[in-house]
Coordinates of C-alpha atoms in Angstrom, one line a residue:
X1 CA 90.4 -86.0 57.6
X2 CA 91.6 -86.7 54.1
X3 CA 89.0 -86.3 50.9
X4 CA 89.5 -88.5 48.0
X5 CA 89.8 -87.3 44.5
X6 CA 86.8 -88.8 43.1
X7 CA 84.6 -86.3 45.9
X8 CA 86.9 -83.5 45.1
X9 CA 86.1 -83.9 41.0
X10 CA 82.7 -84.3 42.0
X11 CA 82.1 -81.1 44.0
X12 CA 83.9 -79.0 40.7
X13 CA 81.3 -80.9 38.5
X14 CA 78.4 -79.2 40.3
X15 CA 80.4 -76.0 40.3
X16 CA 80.8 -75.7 36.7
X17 CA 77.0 -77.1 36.1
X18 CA 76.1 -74.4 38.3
X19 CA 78.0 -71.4 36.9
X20 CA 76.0 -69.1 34.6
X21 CA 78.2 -66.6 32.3
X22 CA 76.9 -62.9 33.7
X23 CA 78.7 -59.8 31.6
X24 CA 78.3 -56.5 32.9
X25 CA 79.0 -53.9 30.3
X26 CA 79.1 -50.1 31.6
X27 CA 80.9 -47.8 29.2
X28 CA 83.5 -45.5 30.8
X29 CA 85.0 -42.1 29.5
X30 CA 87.7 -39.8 31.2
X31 CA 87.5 -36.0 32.2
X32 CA 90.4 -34.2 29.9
X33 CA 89.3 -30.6 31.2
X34 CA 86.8 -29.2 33.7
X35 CA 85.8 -25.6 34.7
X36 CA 82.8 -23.3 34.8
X37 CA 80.3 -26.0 35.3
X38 CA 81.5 -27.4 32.2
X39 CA 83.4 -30.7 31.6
X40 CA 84.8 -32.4 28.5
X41 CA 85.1 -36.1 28.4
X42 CA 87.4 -38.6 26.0
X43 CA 86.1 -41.9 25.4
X44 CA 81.7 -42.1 25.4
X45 CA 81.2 -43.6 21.8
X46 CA 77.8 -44.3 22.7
X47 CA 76.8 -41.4 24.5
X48 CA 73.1 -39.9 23.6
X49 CA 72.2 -36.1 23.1
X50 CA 70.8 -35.0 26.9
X51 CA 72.0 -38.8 28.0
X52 CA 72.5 -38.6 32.1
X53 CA 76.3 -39.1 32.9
X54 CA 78.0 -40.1 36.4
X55 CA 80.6 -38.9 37.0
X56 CA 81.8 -41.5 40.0
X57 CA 84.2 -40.5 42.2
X58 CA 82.7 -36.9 42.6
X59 CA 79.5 -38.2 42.8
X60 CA 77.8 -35.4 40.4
X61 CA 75.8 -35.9 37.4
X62 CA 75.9 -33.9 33.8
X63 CA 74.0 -34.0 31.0
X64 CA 75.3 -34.2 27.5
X65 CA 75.1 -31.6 25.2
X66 CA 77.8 -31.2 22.7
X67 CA 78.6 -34.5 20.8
X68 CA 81.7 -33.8 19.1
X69 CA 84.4 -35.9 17.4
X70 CA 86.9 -36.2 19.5
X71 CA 85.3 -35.7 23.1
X72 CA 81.7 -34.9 24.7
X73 CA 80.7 -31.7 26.2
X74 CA 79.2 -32.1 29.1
X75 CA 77.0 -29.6 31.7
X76 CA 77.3 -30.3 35.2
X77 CA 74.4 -30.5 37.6
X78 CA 76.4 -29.4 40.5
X79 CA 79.6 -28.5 41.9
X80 CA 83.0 -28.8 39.7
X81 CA 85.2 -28.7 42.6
X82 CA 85.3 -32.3 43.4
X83 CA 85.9 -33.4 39.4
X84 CA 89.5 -33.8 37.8
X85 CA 91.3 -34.3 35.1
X86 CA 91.4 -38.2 34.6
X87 CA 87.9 -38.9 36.7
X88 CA 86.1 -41.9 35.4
X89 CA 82.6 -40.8 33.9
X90 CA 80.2 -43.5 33.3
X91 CA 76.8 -43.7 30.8
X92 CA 73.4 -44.4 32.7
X93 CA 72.0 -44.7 29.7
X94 CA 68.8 -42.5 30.7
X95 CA 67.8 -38.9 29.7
X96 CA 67.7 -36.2 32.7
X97 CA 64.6 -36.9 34.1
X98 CA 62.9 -34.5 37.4
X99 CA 60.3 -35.8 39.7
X100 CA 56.9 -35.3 39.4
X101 CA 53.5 -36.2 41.1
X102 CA 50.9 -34.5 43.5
X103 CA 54.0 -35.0 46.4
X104 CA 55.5 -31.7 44.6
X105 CA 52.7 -29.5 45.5
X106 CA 53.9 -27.0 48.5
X107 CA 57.2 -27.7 47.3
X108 CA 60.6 -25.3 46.8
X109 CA 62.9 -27.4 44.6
X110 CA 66.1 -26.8 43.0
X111 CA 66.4 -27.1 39.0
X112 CA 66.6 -30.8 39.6
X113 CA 64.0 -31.4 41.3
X114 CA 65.4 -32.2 44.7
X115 CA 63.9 -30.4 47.5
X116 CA 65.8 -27.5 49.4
X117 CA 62.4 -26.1 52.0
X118 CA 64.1 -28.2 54.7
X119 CA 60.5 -30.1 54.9
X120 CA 61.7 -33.4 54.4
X121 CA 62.3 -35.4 51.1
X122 CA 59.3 -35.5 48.3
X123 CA 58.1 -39.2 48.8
X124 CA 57.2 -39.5 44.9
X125 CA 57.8 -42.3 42.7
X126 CA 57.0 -40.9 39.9
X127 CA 59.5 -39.4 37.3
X128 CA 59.6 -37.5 33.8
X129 CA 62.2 -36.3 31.1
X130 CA 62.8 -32.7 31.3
X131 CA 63.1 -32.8 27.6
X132 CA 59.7 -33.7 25.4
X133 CA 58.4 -33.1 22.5
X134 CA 55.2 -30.6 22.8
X135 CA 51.4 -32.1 22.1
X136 CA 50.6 -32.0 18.3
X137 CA 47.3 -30.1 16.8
X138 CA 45.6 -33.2 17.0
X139 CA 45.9 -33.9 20.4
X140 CA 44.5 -29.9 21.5
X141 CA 41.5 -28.6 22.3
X142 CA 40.3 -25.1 21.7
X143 CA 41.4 -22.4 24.4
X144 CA 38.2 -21.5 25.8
X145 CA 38.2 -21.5 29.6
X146 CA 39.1 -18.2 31.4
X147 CA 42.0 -18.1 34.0
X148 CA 40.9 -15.2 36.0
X149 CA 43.9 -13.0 37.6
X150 CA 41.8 -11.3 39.7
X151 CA 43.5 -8.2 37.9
X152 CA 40.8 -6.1 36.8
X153 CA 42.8 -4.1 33.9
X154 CA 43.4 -8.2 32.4
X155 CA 40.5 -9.7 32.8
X156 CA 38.7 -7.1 31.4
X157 CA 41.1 -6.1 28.1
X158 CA 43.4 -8.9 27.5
X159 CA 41.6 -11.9 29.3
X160 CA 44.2 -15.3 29.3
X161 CA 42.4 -18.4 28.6
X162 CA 43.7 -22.3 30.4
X163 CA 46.4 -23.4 27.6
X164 CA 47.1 -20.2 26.5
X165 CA 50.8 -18.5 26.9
X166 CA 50.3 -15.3 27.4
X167 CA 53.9 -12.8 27.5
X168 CA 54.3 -10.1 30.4
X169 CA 57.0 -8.1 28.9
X170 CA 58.2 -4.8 30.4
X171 CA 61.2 -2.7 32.4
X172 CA 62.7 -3.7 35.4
X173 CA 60.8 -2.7 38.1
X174 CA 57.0 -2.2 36.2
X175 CA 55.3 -4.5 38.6
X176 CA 55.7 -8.2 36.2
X177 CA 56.4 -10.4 38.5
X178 CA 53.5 -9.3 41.4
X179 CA 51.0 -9.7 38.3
X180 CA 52.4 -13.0 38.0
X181 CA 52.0 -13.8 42.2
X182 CA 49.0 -11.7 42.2
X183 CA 47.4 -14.4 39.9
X184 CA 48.8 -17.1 41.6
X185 CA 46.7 -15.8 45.0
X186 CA 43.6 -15.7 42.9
X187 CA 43.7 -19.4 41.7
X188 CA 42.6 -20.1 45.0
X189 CA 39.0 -23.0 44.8
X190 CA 39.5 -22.3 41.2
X191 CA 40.8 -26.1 40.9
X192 CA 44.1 -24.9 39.1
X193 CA 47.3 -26.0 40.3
X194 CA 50.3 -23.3 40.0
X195 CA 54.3 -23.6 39.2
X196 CA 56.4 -20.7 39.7
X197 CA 60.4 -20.9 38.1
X198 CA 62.6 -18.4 39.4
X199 CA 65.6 -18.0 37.7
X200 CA 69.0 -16.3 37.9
X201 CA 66.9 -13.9 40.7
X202 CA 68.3 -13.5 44.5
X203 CA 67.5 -15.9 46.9
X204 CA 66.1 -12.6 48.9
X205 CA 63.4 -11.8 46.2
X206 CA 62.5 -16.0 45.9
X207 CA 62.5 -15.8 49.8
X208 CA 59.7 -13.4 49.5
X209 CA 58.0 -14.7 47.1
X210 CA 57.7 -17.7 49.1
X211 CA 56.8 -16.5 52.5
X212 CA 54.1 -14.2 50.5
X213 CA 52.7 -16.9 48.9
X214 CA 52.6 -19.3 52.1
X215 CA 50.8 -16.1 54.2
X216 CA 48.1 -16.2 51.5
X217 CA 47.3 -19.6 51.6
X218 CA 48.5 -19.7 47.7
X219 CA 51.4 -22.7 48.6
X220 CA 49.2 -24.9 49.2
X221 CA 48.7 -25.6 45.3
X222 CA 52.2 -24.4 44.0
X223 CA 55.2 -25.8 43.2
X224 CA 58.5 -23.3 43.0
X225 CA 61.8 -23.9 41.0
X226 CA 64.5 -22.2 42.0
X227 CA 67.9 -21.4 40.2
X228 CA 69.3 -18.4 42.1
X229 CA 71.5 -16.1 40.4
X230 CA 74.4 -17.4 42.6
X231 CA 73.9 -20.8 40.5
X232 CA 75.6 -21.8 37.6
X233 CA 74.4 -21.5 34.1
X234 CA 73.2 -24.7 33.2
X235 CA 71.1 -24.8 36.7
X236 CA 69.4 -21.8 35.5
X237 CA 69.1 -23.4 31.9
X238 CA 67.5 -26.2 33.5
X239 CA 65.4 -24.7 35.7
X240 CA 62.3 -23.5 33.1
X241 CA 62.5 -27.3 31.6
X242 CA 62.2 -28.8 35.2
X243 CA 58.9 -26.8 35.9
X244 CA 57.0 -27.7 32.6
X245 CA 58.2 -31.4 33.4
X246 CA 56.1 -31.3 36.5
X247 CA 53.5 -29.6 35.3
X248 CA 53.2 -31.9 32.5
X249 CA 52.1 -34.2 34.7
X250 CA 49.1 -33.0 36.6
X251 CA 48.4 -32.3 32.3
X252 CA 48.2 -35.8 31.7
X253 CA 46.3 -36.4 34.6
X254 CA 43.2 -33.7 33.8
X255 CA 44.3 -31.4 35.6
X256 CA 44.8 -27.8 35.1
X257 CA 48.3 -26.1 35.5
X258 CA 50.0 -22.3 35.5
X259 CA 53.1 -21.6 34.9
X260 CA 55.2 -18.9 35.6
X261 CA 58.6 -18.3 34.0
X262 CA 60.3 -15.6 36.2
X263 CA 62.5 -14.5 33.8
X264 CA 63.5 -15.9 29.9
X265 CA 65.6 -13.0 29.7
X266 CA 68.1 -14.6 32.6
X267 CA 67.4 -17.6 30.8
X268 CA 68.6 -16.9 27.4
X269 CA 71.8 -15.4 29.2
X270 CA 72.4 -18.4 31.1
X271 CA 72.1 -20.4 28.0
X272 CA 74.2 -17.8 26.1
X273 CA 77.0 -18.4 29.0
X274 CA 76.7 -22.2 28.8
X275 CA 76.8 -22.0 24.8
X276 CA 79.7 -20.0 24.8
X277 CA 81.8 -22.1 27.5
X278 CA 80.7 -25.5 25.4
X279 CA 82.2 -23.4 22.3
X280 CA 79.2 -23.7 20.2
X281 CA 79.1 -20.3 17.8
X282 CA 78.5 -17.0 19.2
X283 CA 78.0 -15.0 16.7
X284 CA 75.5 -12.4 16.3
X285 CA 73.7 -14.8 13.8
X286 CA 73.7 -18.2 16.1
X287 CA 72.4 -16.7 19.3
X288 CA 68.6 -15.4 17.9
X289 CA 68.4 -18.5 16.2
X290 CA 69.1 -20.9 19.1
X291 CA 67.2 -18.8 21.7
X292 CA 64.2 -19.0 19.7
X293 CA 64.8 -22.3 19.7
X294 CA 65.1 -22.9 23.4
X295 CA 61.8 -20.8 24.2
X296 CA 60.0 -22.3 21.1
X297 CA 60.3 -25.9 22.4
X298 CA 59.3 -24.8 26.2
X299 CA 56.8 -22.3 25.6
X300 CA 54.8 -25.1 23.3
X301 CA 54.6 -27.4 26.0
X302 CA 52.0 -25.4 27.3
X303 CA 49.1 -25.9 25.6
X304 CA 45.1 -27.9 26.3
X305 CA 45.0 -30.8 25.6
X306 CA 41.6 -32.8 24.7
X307 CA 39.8 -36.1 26.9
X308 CA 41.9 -38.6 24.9
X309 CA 44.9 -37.6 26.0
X310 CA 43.7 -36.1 29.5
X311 CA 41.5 -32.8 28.9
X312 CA 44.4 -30.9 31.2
X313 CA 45.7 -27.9 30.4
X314 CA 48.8 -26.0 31.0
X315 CA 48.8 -22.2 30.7
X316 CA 52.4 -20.4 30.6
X317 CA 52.9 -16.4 31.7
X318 CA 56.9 -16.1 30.0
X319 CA 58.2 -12.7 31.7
X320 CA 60.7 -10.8 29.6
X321 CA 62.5 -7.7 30.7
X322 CA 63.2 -5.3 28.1
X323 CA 65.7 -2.4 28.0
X324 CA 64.1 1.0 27.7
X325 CA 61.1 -0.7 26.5
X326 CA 62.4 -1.5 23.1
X327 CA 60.5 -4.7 22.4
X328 CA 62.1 -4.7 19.1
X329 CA 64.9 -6.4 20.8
X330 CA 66.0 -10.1 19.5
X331 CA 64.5 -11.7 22.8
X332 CA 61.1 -9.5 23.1
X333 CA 60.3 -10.6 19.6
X334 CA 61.2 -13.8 19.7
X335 CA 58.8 -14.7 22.6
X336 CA 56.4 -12.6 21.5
X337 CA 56.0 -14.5 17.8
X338 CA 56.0 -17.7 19.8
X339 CA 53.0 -16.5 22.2
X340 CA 49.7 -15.7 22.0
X341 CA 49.5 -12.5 22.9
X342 CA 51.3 -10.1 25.4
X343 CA 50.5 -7.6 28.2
X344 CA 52.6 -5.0 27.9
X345 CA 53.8 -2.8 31.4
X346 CA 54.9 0.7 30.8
X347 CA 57.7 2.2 32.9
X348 CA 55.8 5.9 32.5
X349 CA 52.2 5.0 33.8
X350 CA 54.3 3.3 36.7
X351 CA 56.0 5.9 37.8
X352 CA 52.4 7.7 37.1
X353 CA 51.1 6.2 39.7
X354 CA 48.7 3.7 37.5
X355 CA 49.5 0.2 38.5
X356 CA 49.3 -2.6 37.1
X357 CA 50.9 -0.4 34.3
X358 CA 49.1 -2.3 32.0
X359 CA 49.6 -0.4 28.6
X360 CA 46.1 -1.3 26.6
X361 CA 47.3 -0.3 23.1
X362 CA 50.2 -2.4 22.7
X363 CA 49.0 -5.2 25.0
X364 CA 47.0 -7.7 23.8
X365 CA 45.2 -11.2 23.9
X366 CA 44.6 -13.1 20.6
X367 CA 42.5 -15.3 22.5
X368 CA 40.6 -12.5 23.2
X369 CA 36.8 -12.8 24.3
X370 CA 37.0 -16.9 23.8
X371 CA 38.1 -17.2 27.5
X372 CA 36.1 -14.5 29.2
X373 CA 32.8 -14.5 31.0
X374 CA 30.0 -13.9 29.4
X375 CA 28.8 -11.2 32.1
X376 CA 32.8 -9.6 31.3
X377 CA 32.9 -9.9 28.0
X378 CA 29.7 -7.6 28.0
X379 CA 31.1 -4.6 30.0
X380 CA 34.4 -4.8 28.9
X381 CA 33.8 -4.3 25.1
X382 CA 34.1 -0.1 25.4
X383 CA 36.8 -0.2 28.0
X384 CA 39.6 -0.4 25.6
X385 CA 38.1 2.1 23.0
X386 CA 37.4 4.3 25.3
X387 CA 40.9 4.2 27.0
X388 CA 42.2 5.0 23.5
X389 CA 40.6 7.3 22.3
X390 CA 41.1 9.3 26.4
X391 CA 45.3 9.0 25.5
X392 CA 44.8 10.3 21.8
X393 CA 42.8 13.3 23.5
X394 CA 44.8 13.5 26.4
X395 CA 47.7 14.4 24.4
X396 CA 45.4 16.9 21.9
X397 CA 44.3 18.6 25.3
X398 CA 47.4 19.5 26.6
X399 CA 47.9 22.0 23.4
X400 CA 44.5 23.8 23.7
X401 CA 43.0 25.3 26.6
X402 CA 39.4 25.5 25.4
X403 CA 37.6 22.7 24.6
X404 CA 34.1 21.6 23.6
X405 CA 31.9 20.0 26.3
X406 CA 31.8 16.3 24.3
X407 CA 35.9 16.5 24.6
X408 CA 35.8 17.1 28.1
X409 CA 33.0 14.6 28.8
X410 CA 35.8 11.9 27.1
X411 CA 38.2 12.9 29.3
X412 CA 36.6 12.6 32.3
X413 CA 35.1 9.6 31.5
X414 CA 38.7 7.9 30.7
X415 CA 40.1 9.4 33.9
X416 CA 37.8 7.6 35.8
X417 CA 38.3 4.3 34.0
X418 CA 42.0 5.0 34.4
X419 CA 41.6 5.2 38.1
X420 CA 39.1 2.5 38.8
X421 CA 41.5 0.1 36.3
X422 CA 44.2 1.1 39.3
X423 CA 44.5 -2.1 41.8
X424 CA 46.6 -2.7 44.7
X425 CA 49.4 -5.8 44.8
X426 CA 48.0 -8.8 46.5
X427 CA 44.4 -7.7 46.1
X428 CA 43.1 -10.1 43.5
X429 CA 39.1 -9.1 43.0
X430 CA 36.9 -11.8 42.3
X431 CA 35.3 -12.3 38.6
X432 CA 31.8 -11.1 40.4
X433 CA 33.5 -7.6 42.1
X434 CA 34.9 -7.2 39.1
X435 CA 32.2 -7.1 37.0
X436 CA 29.8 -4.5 39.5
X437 CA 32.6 -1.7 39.3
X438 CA 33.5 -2.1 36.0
X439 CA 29.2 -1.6 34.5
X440 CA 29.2 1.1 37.3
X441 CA 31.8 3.1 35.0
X442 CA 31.4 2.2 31.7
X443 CA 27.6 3.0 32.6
X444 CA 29.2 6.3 34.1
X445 CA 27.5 6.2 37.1
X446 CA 30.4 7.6 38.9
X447 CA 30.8 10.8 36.5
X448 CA 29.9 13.2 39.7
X449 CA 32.5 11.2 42.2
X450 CA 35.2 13.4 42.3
X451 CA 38.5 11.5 41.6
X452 CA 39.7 11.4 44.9
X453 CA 37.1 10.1 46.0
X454 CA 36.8 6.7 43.1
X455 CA 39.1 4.3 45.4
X456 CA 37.0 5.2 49.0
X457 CA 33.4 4.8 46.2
X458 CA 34.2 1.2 45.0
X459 CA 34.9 0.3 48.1
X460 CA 32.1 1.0 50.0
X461 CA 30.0 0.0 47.0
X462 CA 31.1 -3.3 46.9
X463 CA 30.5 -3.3 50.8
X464 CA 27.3 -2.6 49.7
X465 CA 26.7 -5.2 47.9
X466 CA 27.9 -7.6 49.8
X467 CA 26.3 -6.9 52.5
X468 CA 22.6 -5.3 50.8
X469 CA 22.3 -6.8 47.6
X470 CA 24.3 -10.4 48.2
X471 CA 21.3 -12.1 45.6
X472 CA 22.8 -9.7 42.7
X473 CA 26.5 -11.0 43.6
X474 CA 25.6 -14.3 44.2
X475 CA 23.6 -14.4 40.7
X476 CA 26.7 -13.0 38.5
X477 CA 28.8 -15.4 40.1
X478 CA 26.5 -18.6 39.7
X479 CA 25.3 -17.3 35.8
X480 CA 28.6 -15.8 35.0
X481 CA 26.1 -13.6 32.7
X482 CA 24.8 -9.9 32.8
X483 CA 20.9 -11.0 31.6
X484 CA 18.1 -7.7 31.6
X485 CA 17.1 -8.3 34.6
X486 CA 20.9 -9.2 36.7
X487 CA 21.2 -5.4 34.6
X488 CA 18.4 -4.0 35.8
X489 CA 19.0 -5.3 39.4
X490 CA 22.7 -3.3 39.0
X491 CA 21.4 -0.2 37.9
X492 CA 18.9 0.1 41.1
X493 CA 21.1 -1.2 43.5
X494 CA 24.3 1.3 42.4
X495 CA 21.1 4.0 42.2
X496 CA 20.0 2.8 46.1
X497 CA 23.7 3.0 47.0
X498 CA 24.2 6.6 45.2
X499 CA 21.1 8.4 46.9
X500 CA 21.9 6.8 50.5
X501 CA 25.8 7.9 50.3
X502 CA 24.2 11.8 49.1
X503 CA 21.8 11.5 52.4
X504 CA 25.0 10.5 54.7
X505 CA 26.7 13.1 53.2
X506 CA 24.7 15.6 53.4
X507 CA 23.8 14.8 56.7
X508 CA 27.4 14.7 58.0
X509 CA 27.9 18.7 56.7
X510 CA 24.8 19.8 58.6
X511 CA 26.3 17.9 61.7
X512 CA 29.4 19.8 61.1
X513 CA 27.8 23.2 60.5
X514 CA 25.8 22.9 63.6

């Protein structure tokens, strides 16, 4: 079969009236070193600050940091064993951006937001920068709402309001992170969703954490972002970004969000580590500077936000260990003047046996009574006067043996706040529960209960109630008030409970003696 040449200049015609010019332009760099999580790449004129970069035949992503002259600095966002010298490295032209969305709750995620619970992949198709700038004045609302920890010795003295960032600063090993988990158990029917980011900690301790939190019902409305300490340095850098990035979402949304940052001090070193492998300045001068820098912009994200631009709020607990609790420190006062206040955990009154060491002189909440309970706010007013002025004469009583009966009095009376302040880990207490055993001592109703006996007495008494006076719990809880008559009710019922624990009592000895 021959064709003839008029059918052959025919078919190109179409050809040609069908072709459509299509240029793909993807701009390429090379690797010229790699190591430590680090890689340097020739050749990305265009490259952006934080910019996403593939590097393609590895198959791992970086993110930009250091635009320099001659070549790009570039953290890696996994392993640098597969990447070599010469390795094409292309621009995506997008920032690092992390999942987000209600299919993150129940979650364990690594710093970039990819799943690693072995419960499937997170079916979300929603996605935000980790980088963003934080909410301006205009767009906030006035912190006002309380976030109850369930932790008597907060609640009562330095109360934490939704959008406030609140510091837990302290030693290693003074009980910061179970206040942390401790109010992440609580938030439970409070409507609050919860992120905790661990970072640069064992995968033992975030193992724990997990299972703990999954026994109490609490992972139900968390998310957790992990950098382990076997990570490398920019994982853990990227890690506190990645949690704020989710929570930002549920912010925008009208929801409310807590936070926990488990710890900026492993932070600041990871970024310290990073810095000095990208061969930014060391120095004694650059490193305060920069790491106020890099809590400044995260610790502002958290913040409330009014109904034009959601009405959500996200409240941040930053945890900073300190070395022989000199929060002089660079770190300790950095995060300190970026936060609104700080509860302060004393290595001493630990190993004292008072836990949560909460320290109530230096700790503090400069939200203060805005985001407490009326009903709290009420009967907590004393407690930290009191408390002070028991340490001042605490420390005047162990020089003089005699002392008046109005000293004494004081000291006994502060004892007994000290012991009923005392609460055991997991144990969140309800705002109500609270309230009852806190007017029973500052109303020093339990000045004749020996001291061993304070634990076994507010017990039983909030059995009591419970069970006897439910109407009096019930009202606290629905008015969130102490009025005269919710105070008078408290006084008779603690009186009912005092005189039939003496008639039990005393009817067990005569038992005994016969």
């Amino acid at each position: 079969m021959s064709l003839r040449p008029e059918e052959i200049s025919s078919v190109i015609k179409e050809q040609i009236k069908g072709y459509s010019a299509r240029l793909e332009v993807s701009q390429t760099g090379t690797v010229i070193q790699v190591g430590d999580g680090i890689a340097r790449v020739f050749g990305l004129a265009n490259v952006m600050a934080g910019e996403l970069l593939e590097f393609v035949e590895a198959g791992v992503f970086g993110m930009a940091l250091n635009l320099e002259e001659d070549n790009v600095g570039v953290v890696l966002m996994g392993n640098d064993e597969g990447i070599k010298e010469g390795d094409l490295v292309r621009l995506t032209g997008r920032v690092v951006e992390v999942p987000a969305g209600d299919a993150m709750i129940g979650r364990v995620v690594n710093a970039l937001g990819e799943p690693i619970d072995n419960k499937g992949p997170i079916n979300t198709s929603k996605s935000r920068p980790m980088e963003r700038v934080a909410p301006g004045v205009i767009a906030r609302e006035e912190v006002n709402v309380p976030v109850q920890t369930g932790i008597k010795a907060i609640d009562s003295m330095v109360p934490i309001g939704r959008g406030q960032r609140e510091l837990i600063i302290g030693d290693r090993q003074t009980g910061k992170t179970a206040i942390c988990i401790d109010t992440i158990i609580n938030q439970k029917g409070q409507d609050m969703l919860c992120v905790y980011v661990a970072i640069g900690q064992k995968a033992s301790t975030v193992a724990r954490v997990v299972s703990k939190l999954e026994e109490t019902g609490a992972l139900d409305y968390t998310t957790i972002v992990v950098a382990n300490a076997s990570e490398s340095a920019p994982l853990q850098f990227m890690a506190p970004y990645t949690g704020v990035a989710i929570a930002e979402e549920w912010l925008e949304t009208g929801k409310d969000v807590l936070i926990v940052y488990d710890d900026l001090s492993k932070h600041a070193v990871a970024y310290r580590a990073m810095s000095l492998l990208l061969k930014r300045p060391p120095g004694r001068e650059a490193y305060p500077g920069d790491v106020f820098y890099l809590h400044s912009r995260l610790l502002e994200r958290a913040c409330r936000v009014n109904k034009d631009n959601g009405g959500g709020s996200i409240t941040a607990l930053p945890i900073i260990e300190t070395q022989a609790s000199d929060v002089a420190a660079y770190i300790p006062t950095n995060v300190i003047s970026i936060t609104d206040g700080q509860i302060f955990l004393e290595s001493d009154m630990f190993n004292a046996g008072v836990r949560p060491a909460v320290n109530p002189g230096l700790s503090v909440s400069r939200v203060g009574g805005a985001a407490q309970t009326k009903a709290m706010k009420k009967i907590s007013g004393p407690i930290r006067v009191e408390l002070a002025q028991y340490r001042e004469l605490q420390a005047f009583a162990q020089f003089g043996s005699d002392l008046d009966k109005d000293t004494l009095e004081r000291l006994n009376h502060g004892t007994r706040i000290v012991e009923i302040l005392k609460q055991a880990q997991y144990k969140p207490m309800a705002m109500e529960e609270q309230v009852i055993i806190l007017f029973a001592v500052t109303r020093k109703f339990l000045a004749d209960v020996a001291i061993e006996d304070i634990a076994d007495f507010e017990k039983t008494l909030l059995e009591y109630f419970h069970t006897q006076r439910k109407d009096v719990v019930d009202a606290i809880r629905t008015q969130k008030d102490l009025t005269k008559e919710i105070e008078q009710d408290l006084i008779n019922a603690i009186e009912d409970f005092k005189r039939i624990t003496a008639l039990k009592t005393e009817s067990e000895e005569v038992a005994a003696q016969e």
